[in-house]
XYZ file of C-alpha atoms in Angstrom:
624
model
C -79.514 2.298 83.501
C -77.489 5.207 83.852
C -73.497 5.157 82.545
C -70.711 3.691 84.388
C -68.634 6.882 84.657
C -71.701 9.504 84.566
C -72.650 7.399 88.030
C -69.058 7.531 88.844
C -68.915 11.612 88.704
C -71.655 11.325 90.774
C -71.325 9.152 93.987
C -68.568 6.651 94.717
C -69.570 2.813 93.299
C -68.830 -0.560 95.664
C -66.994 -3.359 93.469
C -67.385 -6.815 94.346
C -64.831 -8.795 96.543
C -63.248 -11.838 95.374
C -64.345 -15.155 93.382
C -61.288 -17.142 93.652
C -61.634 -17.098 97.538
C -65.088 -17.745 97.344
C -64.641 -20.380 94.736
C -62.207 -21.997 97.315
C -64.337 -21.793 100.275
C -67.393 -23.962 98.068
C -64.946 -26.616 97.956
C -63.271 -25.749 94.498
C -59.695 -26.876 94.453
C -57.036 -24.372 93.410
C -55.479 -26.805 90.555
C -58.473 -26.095 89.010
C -59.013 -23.388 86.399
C -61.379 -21.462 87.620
C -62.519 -19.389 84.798
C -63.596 -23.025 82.788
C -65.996 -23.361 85.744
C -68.474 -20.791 83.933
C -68.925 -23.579 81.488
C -69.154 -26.551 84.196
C -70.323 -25.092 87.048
C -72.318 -21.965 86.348
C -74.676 -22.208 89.124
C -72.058 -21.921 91.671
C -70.679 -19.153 89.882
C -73.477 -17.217 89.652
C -74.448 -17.909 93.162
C -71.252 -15.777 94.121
C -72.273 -13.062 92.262
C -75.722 -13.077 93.367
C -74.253 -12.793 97.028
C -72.390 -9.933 96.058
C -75.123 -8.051 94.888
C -77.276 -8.663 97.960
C -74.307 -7.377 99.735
C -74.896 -3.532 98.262
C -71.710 -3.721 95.202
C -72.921 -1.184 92.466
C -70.227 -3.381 90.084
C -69.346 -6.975 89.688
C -66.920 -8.374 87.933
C -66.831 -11.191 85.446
C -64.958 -14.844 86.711
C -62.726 -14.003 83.463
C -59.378 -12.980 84.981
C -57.370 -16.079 83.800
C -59.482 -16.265 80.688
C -57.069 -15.344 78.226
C -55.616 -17.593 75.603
C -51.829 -17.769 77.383
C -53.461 -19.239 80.785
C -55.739 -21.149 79.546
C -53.105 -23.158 77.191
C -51.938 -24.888 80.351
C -55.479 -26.505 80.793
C -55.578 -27.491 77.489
C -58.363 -25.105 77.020
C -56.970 -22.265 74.763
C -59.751 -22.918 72.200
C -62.509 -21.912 74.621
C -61.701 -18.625 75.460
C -64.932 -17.229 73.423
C -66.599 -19.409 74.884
C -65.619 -18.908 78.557
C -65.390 -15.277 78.480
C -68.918 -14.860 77.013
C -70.279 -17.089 79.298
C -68.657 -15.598 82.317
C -70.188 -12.317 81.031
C -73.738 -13.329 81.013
C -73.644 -15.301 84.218
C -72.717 -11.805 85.932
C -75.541 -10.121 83.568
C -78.047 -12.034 84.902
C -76.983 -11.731 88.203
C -76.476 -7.902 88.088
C -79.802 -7.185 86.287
C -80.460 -3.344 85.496
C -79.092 -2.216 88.227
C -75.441 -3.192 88.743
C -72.753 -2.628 86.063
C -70.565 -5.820 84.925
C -67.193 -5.094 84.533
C -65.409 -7.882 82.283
C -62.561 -8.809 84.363
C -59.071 -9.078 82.666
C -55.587 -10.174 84.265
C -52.179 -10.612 82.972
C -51.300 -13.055 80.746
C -49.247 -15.182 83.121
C -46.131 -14.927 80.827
C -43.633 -12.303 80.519
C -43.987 -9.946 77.236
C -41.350 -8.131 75.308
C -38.494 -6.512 75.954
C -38.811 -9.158 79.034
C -40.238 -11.657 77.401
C -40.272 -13.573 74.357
C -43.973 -13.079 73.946
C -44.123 -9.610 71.622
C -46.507 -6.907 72.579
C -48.798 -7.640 68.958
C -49.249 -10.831 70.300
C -49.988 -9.761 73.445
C -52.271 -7.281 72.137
C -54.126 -9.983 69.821
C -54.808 -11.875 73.118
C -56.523 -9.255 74.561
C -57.991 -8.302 71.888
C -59.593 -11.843 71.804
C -60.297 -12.122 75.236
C -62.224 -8.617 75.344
C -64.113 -9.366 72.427
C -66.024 -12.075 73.932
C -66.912 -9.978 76.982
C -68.536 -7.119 74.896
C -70.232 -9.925 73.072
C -71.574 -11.197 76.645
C -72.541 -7.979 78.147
C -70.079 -6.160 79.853
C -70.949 -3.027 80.821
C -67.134 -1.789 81.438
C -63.697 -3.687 81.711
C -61.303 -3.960 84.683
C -58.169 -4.804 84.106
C -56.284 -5.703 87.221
C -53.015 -7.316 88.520
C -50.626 -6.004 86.804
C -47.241 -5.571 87.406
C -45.893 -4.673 84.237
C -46.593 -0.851 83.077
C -46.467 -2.354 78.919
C -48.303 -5.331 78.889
C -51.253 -3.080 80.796
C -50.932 -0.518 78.157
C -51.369 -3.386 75.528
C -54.181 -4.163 77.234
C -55.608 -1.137 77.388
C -54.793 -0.622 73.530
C -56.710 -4.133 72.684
C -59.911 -3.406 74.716
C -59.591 0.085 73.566
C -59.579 -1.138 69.432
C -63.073 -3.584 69.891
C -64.795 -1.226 72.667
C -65.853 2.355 73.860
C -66.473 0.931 76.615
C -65.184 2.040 79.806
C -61.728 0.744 81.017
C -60.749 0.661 84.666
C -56.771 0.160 84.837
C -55.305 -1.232 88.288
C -51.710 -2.165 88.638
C -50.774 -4.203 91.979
C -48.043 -2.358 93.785
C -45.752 -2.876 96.758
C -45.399 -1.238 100.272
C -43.891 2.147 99.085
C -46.440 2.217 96.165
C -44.612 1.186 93.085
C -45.672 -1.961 91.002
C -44.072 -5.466 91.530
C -41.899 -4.980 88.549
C -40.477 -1.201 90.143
C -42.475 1.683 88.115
C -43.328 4.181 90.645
C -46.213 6.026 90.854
C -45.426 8.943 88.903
C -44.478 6.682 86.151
C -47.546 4.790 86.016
C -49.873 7.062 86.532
C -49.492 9.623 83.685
C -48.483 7.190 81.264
C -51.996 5.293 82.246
C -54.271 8.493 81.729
C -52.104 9.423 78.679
C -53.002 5.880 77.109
C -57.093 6.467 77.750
C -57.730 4.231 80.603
C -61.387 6.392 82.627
C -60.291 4.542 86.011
C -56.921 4.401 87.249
C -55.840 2.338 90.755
C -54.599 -0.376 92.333
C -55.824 -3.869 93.416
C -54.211 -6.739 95.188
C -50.745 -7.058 96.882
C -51.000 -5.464 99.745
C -53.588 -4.924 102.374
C -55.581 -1.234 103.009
C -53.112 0.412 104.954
C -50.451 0.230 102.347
C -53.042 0.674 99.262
C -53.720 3.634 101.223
C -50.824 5.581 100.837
C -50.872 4.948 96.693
C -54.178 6.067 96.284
C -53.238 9.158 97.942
C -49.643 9.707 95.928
C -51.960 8.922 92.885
C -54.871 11.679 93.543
C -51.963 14.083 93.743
C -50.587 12.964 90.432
C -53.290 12.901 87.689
C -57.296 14.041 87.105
C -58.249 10.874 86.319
C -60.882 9.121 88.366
C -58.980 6.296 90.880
C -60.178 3.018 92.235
C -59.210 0.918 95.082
C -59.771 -3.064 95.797
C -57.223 -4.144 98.409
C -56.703 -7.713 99.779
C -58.015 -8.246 103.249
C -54.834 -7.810 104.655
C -51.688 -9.887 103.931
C -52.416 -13.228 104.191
C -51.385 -15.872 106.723
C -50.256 -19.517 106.337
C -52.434 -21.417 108.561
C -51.846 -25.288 108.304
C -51.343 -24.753 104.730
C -53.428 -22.261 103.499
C -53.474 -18.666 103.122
C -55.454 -17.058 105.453
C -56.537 -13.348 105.262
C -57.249 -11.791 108.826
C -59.124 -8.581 108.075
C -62.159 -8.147 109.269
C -65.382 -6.561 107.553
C -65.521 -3.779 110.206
C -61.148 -3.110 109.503
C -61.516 -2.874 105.478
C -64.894 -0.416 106.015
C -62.724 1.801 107.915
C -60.358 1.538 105.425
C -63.065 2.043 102.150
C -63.835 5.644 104.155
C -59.932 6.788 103.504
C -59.995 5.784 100.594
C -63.041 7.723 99.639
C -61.354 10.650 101.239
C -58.503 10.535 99.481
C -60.228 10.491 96.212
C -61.361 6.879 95.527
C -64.335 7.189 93.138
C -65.016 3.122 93.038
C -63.831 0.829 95.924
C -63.966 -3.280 96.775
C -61.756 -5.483 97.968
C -59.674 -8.244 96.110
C -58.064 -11.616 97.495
C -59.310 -12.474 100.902
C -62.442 -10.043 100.580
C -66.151 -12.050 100.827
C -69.829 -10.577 100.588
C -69.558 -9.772 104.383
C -66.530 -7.196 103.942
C -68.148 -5.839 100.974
C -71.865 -5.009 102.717
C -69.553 -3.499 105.549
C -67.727 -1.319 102.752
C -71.144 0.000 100.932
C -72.524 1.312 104.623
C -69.544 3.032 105.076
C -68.892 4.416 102.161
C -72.325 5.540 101.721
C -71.937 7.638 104.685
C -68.723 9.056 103.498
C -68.655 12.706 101.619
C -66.015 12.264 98.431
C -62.421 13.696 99.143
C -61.508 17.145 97.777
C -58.679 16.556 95.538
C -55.562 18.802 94.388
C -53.299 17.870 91.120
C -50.097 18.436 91.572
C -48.063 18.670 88.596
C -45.130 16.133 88.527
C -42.804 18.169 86.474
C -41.595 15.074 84.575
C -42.118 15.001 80.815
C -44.078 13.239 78.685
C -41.184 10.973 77.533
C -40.261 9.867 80.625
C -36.869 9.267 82.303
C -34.093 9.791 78.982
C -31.541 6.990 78.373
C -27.877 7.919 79.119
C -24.895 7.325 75.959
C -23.950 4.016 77.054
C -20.150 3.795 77.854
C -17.947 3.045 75.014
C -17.068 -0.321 74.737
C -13.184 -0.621 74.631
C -13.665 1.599 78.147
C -15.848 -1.252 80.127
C -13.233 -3.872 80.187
C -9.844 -5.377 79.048
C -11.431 -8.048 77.324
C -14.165 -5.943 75.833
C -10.786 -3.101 74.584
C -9.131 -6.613 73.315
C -11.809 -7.805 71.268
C -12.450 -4.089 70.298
C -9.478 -4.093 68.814
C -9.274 -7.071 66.901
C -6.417 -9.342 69.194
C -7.632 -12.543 69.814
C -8.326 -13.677 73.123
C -8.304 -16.627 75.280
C -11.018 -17.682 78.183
C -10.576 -20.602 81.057
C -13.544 -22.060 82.453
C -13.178 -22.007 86.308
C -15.844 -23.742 88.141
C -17.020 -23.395 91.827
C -15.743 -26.193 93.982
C -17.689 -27.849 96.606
C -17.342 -26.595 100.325
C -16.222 -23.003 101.587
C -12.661 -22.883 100.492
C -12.333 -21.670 97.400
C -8.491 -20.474 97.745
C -7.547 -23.321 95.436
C -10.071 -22.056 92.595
C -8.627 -18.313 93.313
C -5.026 -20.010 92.575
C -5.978 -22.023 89.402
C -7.419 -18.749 87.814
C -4.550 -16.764 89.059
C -2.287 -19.406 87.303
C -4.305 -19.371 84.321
C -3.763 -15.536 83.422
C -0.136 -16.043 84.057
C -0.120 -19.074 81.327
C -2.230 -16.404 79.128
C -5.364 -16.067 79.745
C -7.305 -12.633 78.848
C -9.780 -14.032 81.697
C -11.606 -16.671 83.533
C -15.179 -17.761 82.753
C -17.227 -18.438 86.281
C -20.029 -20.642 85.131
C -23.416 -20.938 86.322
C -24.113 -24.793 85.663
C -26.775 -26.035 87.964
C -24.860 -28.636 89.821
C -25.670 -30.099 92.997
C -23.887 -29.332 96.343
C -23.471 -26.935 98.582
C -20.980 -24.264 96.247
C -20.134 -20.791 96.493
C -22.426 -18.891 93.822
C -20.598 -18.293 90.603
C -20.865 -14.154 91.291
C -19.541 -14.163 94.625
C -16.740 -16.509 93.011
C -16.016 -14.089 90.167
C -15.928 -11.322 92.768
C -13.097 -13.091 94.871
C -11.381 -13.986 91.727
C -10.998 -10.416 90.458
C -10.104 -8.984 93.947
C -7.949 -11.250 95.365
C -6.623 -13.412 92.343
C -6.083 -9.738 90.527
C -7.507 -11.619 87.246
C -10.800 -10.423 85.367
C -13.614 -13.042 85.038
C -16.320 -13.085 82.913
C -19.635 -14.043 84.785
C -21.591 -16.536 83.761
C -24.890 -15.539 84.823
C -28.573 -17.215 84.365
C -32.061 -16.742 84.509
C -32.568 -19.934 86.798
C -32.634 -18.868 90.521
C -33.863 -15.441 90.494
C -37.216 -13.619 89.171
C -36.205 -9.914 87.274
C -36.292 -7.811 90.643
C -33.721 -10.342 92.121
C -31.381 -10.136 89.051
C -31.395 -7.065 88.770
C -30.100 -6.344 92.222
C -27.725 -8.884 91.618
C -26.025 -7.434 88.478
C -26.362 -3.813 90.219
C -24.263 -5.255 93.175
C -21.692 -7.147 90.770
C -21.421 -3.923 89.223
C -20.363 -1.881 92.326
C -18.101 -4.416 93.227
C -16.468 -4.848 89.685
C -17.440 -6.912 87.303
C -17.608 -6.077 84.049
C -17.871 -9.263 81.757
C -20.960 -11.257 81.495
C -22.118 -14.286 79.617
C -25.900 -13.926 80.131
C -27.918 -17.628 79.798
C -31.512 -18.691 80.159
C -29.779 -21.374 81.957
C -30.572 -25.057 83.009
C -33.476 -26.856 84.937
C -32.025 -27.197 88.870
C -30.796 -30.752 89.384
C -33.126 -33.150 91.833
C -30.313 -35.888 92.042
C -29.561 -34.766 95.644
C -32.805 -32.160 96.645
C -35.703 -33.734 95.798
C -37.889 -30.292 96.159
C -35.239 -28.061 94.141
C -37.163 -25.881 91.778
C -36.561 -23.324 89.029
C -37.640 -19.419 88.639
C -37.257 -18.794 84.854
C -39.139 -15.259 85.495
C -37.623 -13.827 82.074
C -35.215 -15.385 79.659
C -31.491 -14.570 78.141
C -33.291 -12.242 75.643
C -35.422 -10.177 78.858
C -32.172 -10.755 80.856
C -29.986 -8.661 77.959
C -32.487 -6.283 77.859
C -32.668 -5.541 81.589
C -28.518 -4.965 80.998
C -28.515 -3.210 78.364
C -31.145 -1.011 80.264
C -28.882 -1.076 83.054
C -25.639 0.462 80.618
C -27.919 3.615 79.635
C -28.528 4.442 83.359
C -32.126 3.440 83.203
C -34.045 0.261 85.750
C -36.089 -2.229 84.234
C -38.884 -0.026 85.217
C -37.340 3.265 83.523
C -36.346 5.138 86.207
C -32.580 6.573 86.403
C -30.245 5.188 88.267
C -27.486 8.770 87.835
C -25.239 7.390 85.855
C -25.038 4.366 83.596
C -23.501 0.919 83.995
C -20.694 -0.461 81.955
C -21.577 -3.891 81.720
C -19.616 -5.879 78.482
C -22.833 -8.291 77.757
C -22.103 -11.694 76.172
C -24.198 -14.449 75.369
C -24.722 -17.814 74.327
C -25.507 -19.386 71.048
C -25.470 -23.006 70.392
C -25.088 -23.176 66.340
C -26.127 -27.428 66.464
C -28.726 -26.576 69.020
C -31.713 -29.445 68.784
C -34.003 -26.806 66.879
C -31.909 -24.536 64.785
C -34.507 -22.383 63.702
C -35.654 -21.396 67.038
C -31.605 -20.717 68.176
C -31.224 -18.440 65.149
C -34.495 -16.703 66.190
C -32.975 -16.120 69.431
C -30.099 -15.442 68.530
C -31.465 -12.328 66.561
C -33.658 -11.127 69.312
C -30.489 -11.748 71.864
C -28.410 -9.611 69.166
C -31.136 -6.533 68.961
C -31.243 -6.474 72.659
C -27.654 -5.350 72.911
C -25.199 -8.817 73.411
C -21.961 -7.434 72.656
C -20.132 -10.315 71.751
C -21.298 -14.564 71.339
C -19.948 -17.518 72.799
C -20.919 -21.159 71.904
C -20.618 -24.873 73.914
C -17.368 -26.605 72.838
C -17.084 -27.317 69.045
C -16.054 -30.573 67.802
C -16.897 -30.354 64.103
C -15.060 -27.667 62.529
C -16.779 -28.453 59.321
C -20.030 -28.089 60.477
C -19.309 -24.692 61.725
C -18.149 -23.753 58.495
C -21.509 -24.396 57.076
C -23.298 -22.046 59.801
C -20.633 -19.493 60.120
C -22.077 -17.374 57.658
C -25.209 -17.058 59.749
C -22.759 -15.811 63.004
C -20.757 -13.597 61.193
C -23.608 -11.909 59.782
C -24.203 -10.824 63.127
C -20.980 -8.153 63.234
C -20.006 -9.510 66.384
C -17.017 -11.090 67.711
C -17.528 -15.102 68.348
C -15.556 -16.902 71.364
C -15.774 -20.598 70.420
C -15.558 -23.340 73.034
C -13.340 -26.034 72.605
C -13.100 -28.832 75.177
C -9.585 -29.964 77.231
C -10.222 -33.223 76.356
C -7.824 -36.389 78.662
C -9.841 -39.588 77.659
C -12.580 -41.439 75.642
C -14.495 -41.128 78.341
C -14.633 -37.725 78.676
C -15.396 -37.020 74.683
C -18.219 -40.101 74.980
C -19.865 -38.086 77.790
C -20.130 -34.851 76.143
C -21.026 -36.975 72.912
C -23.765 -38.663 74.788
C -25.042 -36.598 77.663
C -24.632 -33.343 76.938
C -27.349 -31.449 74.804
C -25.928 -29.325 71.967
C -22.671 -30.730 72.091
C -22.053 -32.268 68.343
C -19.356 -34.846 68.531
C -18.244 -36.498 65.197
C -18.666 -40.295 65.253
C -14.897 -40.135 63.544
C -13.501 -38.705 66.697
C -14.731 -41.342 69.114
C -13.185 -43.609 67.097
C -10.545 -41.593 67.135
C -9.721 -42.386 70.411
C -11.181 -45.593 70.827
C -8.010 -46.629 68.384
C -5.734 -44.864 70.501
C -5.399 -47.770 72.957
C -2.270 -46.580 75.053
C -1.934 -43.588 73.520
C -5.190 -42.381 74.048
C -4.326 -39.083 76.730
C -1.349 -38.238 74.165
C -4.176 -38.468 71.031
C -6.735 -36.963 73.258
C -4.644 -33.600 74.034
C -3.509 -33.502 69.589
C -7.179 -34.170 69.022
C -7.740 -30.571 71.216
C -4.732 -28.591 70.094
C -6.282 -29.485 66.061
C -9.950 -28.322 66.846
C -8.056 -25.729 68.720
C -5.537 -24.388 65.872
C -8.852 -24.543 63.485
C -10.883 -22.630 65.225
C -8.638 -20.028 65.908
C -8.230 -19.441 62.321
C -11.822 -18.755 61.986
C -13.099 -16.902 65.790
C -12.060 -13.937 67.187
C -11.587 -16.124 70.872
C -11.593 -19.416 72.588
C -13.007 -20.247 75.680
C -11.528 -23.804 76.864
C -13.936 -25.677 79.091
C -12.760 -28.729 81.099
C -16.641 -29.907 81.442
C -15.975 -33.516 83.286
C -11.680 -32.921 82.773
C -9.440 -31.792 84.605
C -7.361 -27.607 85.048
C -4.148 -29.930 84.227
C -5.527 -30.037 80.846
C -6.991 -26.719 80.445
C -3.516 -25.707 81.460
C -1.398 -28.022 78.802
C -3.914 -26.572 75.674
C -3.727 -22.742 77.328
C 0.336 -23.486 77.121
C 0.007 -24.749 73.517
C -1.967 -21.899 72.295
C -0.100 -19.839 73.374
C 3.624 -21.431 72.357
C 2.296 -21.740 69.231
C 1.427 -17.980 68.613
C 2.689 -16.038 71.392
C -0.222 -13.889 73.089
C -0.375 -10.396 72.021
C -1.309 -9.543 75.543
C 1.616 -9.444 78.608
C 0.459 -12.432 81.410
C -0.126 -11.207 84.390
C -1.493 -8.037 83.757
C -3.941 -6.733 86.363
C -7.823 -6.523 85.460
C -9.118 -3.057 83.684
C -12.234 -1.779 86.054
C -14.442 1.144 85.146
């Protein structure tokens, strides 16, 4: 049979539509994992393919695109990738015959990879690498990789396939309605950096429907000589009594395959939604259809890319960030978001806390229950109208990348400087039953995307004219549950740009001592937390129910001997861990976790009668 991409310069090639729809439609449920199917259902698979190639498609693709070691791991079937992936490759062989190509379909791992991730691009690569292997070893003719939103992880791919195969590699990335990917890489981005890496077949797949897809295609045959590809859904799809429902017809996506082909499409299909019915529509039409003429124009951007900006020097972001730059020590009240809409109350507690001493407030991002003004639209109030600068606790929880992203851009314009960036906690159920959890990236992706953000670049590497000057803290937990994996972390969070580390409220001074090495090590300035504490009941709570939080067995008893002195005992017992710790950090950041301001207030007094604060109260908030 004649080459792939000799064929290709040729005459335009029909890919197949798509299995998981098909799948679906046979009565396959969608918990299932599809891709183990080749193993327990291969007749129905191959079936599917068999359809497709009565329909007229010159190339079909494998039932492989979740086969890769990450996906698989939640079916408990990450030791059968070989084993799938060969399989799915010689079902399509024998399907195909001589005279359709198999292209060994490969899809994103399913979990985000470095400098979003904690996944690193070598072991991205290696699963890949494993994944492709088996294909070759099956019989694919070609590979598609498709799906993909992030511009790295498809150039690891392409760099795995590219090390076990000279086989030829069709690249798609799935974009949006103005034509860059999911994750914001335009066009012009993508598309060199795609030829550049060696990929035969650039395009796009999935997403969006034709008339979208169309306008890429056409932005990408003016951008680069390589040959494209297009495999659209079948429109957007519709939820109809509970499924998703794709409402192009046959006849609508053939119209559509003719454009495509005139815009320069040298191999076209379809992708979610698509069955053998659209894709015998596409092969008449497109067999009809004269290839478009195509004209390169250059892009003018070089090679590199986008260049970073010189981030803005640190003592010029903030007056905390200046404070700590210069060595003064600094104190941090923890102001939580009340329930309700007033927040006036909150506004005056932080207010009162920068005229007891404060440098600034902390807004935390604790995923409590009720209906409570978000902690950056607190922060933002706080600043503005209380006049006293906050430092933003902000999480991973509620938002994928994109949304943070925007988030952080907007805190930005409106002033905030000072962040605390968390992976955050699990949403509570207590009161909604159905509340769920995003976790798109972690604090590690999340310090990334901001230090991105403070050389003027987007997570996707475009510029944004000038950059941010974001002060970036974040969190370490030095008794966390597994302290290898927190000083792992803690490392990664460090090389990603945190500027300064705060930790959960410290109890045992003594057991800090014995980690403190491993913090200072780190050259950065540590804000510890140390707890308001009123009664035993408070301390046996964070002692008990709070994760991380190491509580001494000597201090519960402690105040368990108190008896009617216990709230006098309980506030000594904070102004001691207090007055320790501030002979070892550079900060303290008092929390009142399940107490009350009144006794934020009476340690904030204490600290500060006891060594006056080397910063005037009431000073107003340093903006950039």
């Amino acid at each position: 049979m004649q080459g792939f991409l000799e064929a290709l310069d040729q005459r335009v090639l029909v890919g197949d539509g798509a299995m998981g729809t098909m799948l679906y439609a046979r009565g396959v449920f969608l918990n299932r994992c599809f891709d183990e199917l080749n193993l327990t259902q291969p007749q129905v698979v191959g079936e599917i393919h068999v359809d497709y190639v009565r329909a007229g498609a010159d190339v079909i693709e494998t039932n492989t695109f979740g086969a890769n070691r990450f996906k698989l791991s939640h079916f408990g079937l990450a030791d059968h990738v070989r084993r799938i992936n060969v399989e799915g490759a010689r079902l399509a062989r024998r399907a195909a015959g001589d005279a359709v190509w198999v292209a060994g379909s490969i899809g994103p791992l399913g979990v985000r990879i470095e400098p979003w991730g904690k996944t690193g691009v070598d072991e991205a690569e290696a699963a890949f690498r494993e994944q492709a292997e088996a294909l070759a070893e099956g019989g694919a003719d070609l590979f598609i990789l498709e799906t993909f939103r992030d511009l790295s992880e498809i150039l690891a791919a392409v760099r795995a396939v590219r090390s076990v195969s000279a086989a030829p590699i069709v690249a798609q990335v799935t974009t949006e309605e103005g034509g860059s990917t999911l994750d914001g890489t335009p066009p012009e981005t993508f598309a060199p950096e795609l030829e550049r890496s060696g990929a035969d077949v650039i395009g796009v797949n999935c997403s969006v429907g034709p008339a979208a897809m169309l306008e890429t295609v056409e932005a990408l045959a003016r951008l680069t000589r390589a040959r494209l590809s297009a495999q659209p859904n079948a429109g957007r799809p519709r939820d109809v009594d509970g499924r998703n429902i794709y409402l192009s017809s046959p006849e609508y996506m053939a119209s559509y395959a003719k454009r495509f082909v005139a815009a320069g499409a040298r191999l076209v299909g379809g992708c979610c939604g698509t069955t053998p019915d659209h894709i015998r529509q596409i092969a008449l039409a497109v067999r009809s259809t004269a290839p478009g003429v195509r004209v390169v124009v250059p892009t003018g951007l070089p090679v590199s890319g986008p260049q970073a900006l010189p981030a803005v020097e640190r003592r010029e972001k903030s007056t905390l960030a200046a404070s700590l730059e210069d060595g003064r020590f600094v104190t941090i009240v923890e102001v939580p978001s009340p329930r309700g809409m007033d927040v006036s109350q909150t506004i005056d507690q932080a207010r009162r806390y920068r005229q007891l001493g404060a440098a600034a407030v902390n807004v935390p991002d604790y995923p409590k229950s009720g209906a409570r003004t978000s902690a950056l639209a607190l922060a933002v109030m706080i600043q503005q109208v209380g006049l006293v600068e906050t430092v933003l606790h902000y999480s991973c929880r509620d938002r994928n990348l994109m949304g943070m992203q925007s988030d952080l851009v907007g805190a930005h314009a409106m002033g905030l400087r000072n962040l605390l960036l968390t992976t955050g906690s699990p949403a509570p159920r207590a009161n909604y039953a159905d509340a769920t959890s995003v976790f798109d990236v972690d604090a590690i992706g999340l310090t990334n995307m901001v230090t991105r953000l403070n050389h003027g670049l987007d997570v996707a590497g475009q510029p944004l004219g000038r950059p941010a000057a974001f002060h970036a803290g974040v969190a370490v937990n030095p008794f966390a549950p597994s302290p290898d994996t927190e000083w792992r972390r803690l490392e990664h969070k460090v090389a990603a740009g945190a500027e300064f580390l705060m930790t959960p409220p410290i109890f045992d001074v003594a057991a800090l001592d014995e980690v403190w090495a491993r913090l200072a090590a780190t050259g950065l300035p540590v804000i510890a937390g140390v707890a308001a504490i009123e009664s035993l009941r408070q301390v046996e709570f964070l002692a008990s129910e709070v994760i991380g939080v190491k509580v001494p067995d000597a201090i519960v008893d402690r105040l368990r001997r108190a008896g009617d002195r216990e709230t006098e005992e309980a506030q000594r017992l904070s102004q001691e861990i207090a007055a320790a710790l501030r002979a070892r950090v550079q900060g303290l950041h008092i929390t009142i976790l399940h107490g009350s301001p009144a006794a934020a207030e009476r340690l904030l007094t204490w600290l500060n009668e006891s060594e006056p604060a080397l910063e005037a109260p009431g000073q107003e908030p340093h903006h950039v």
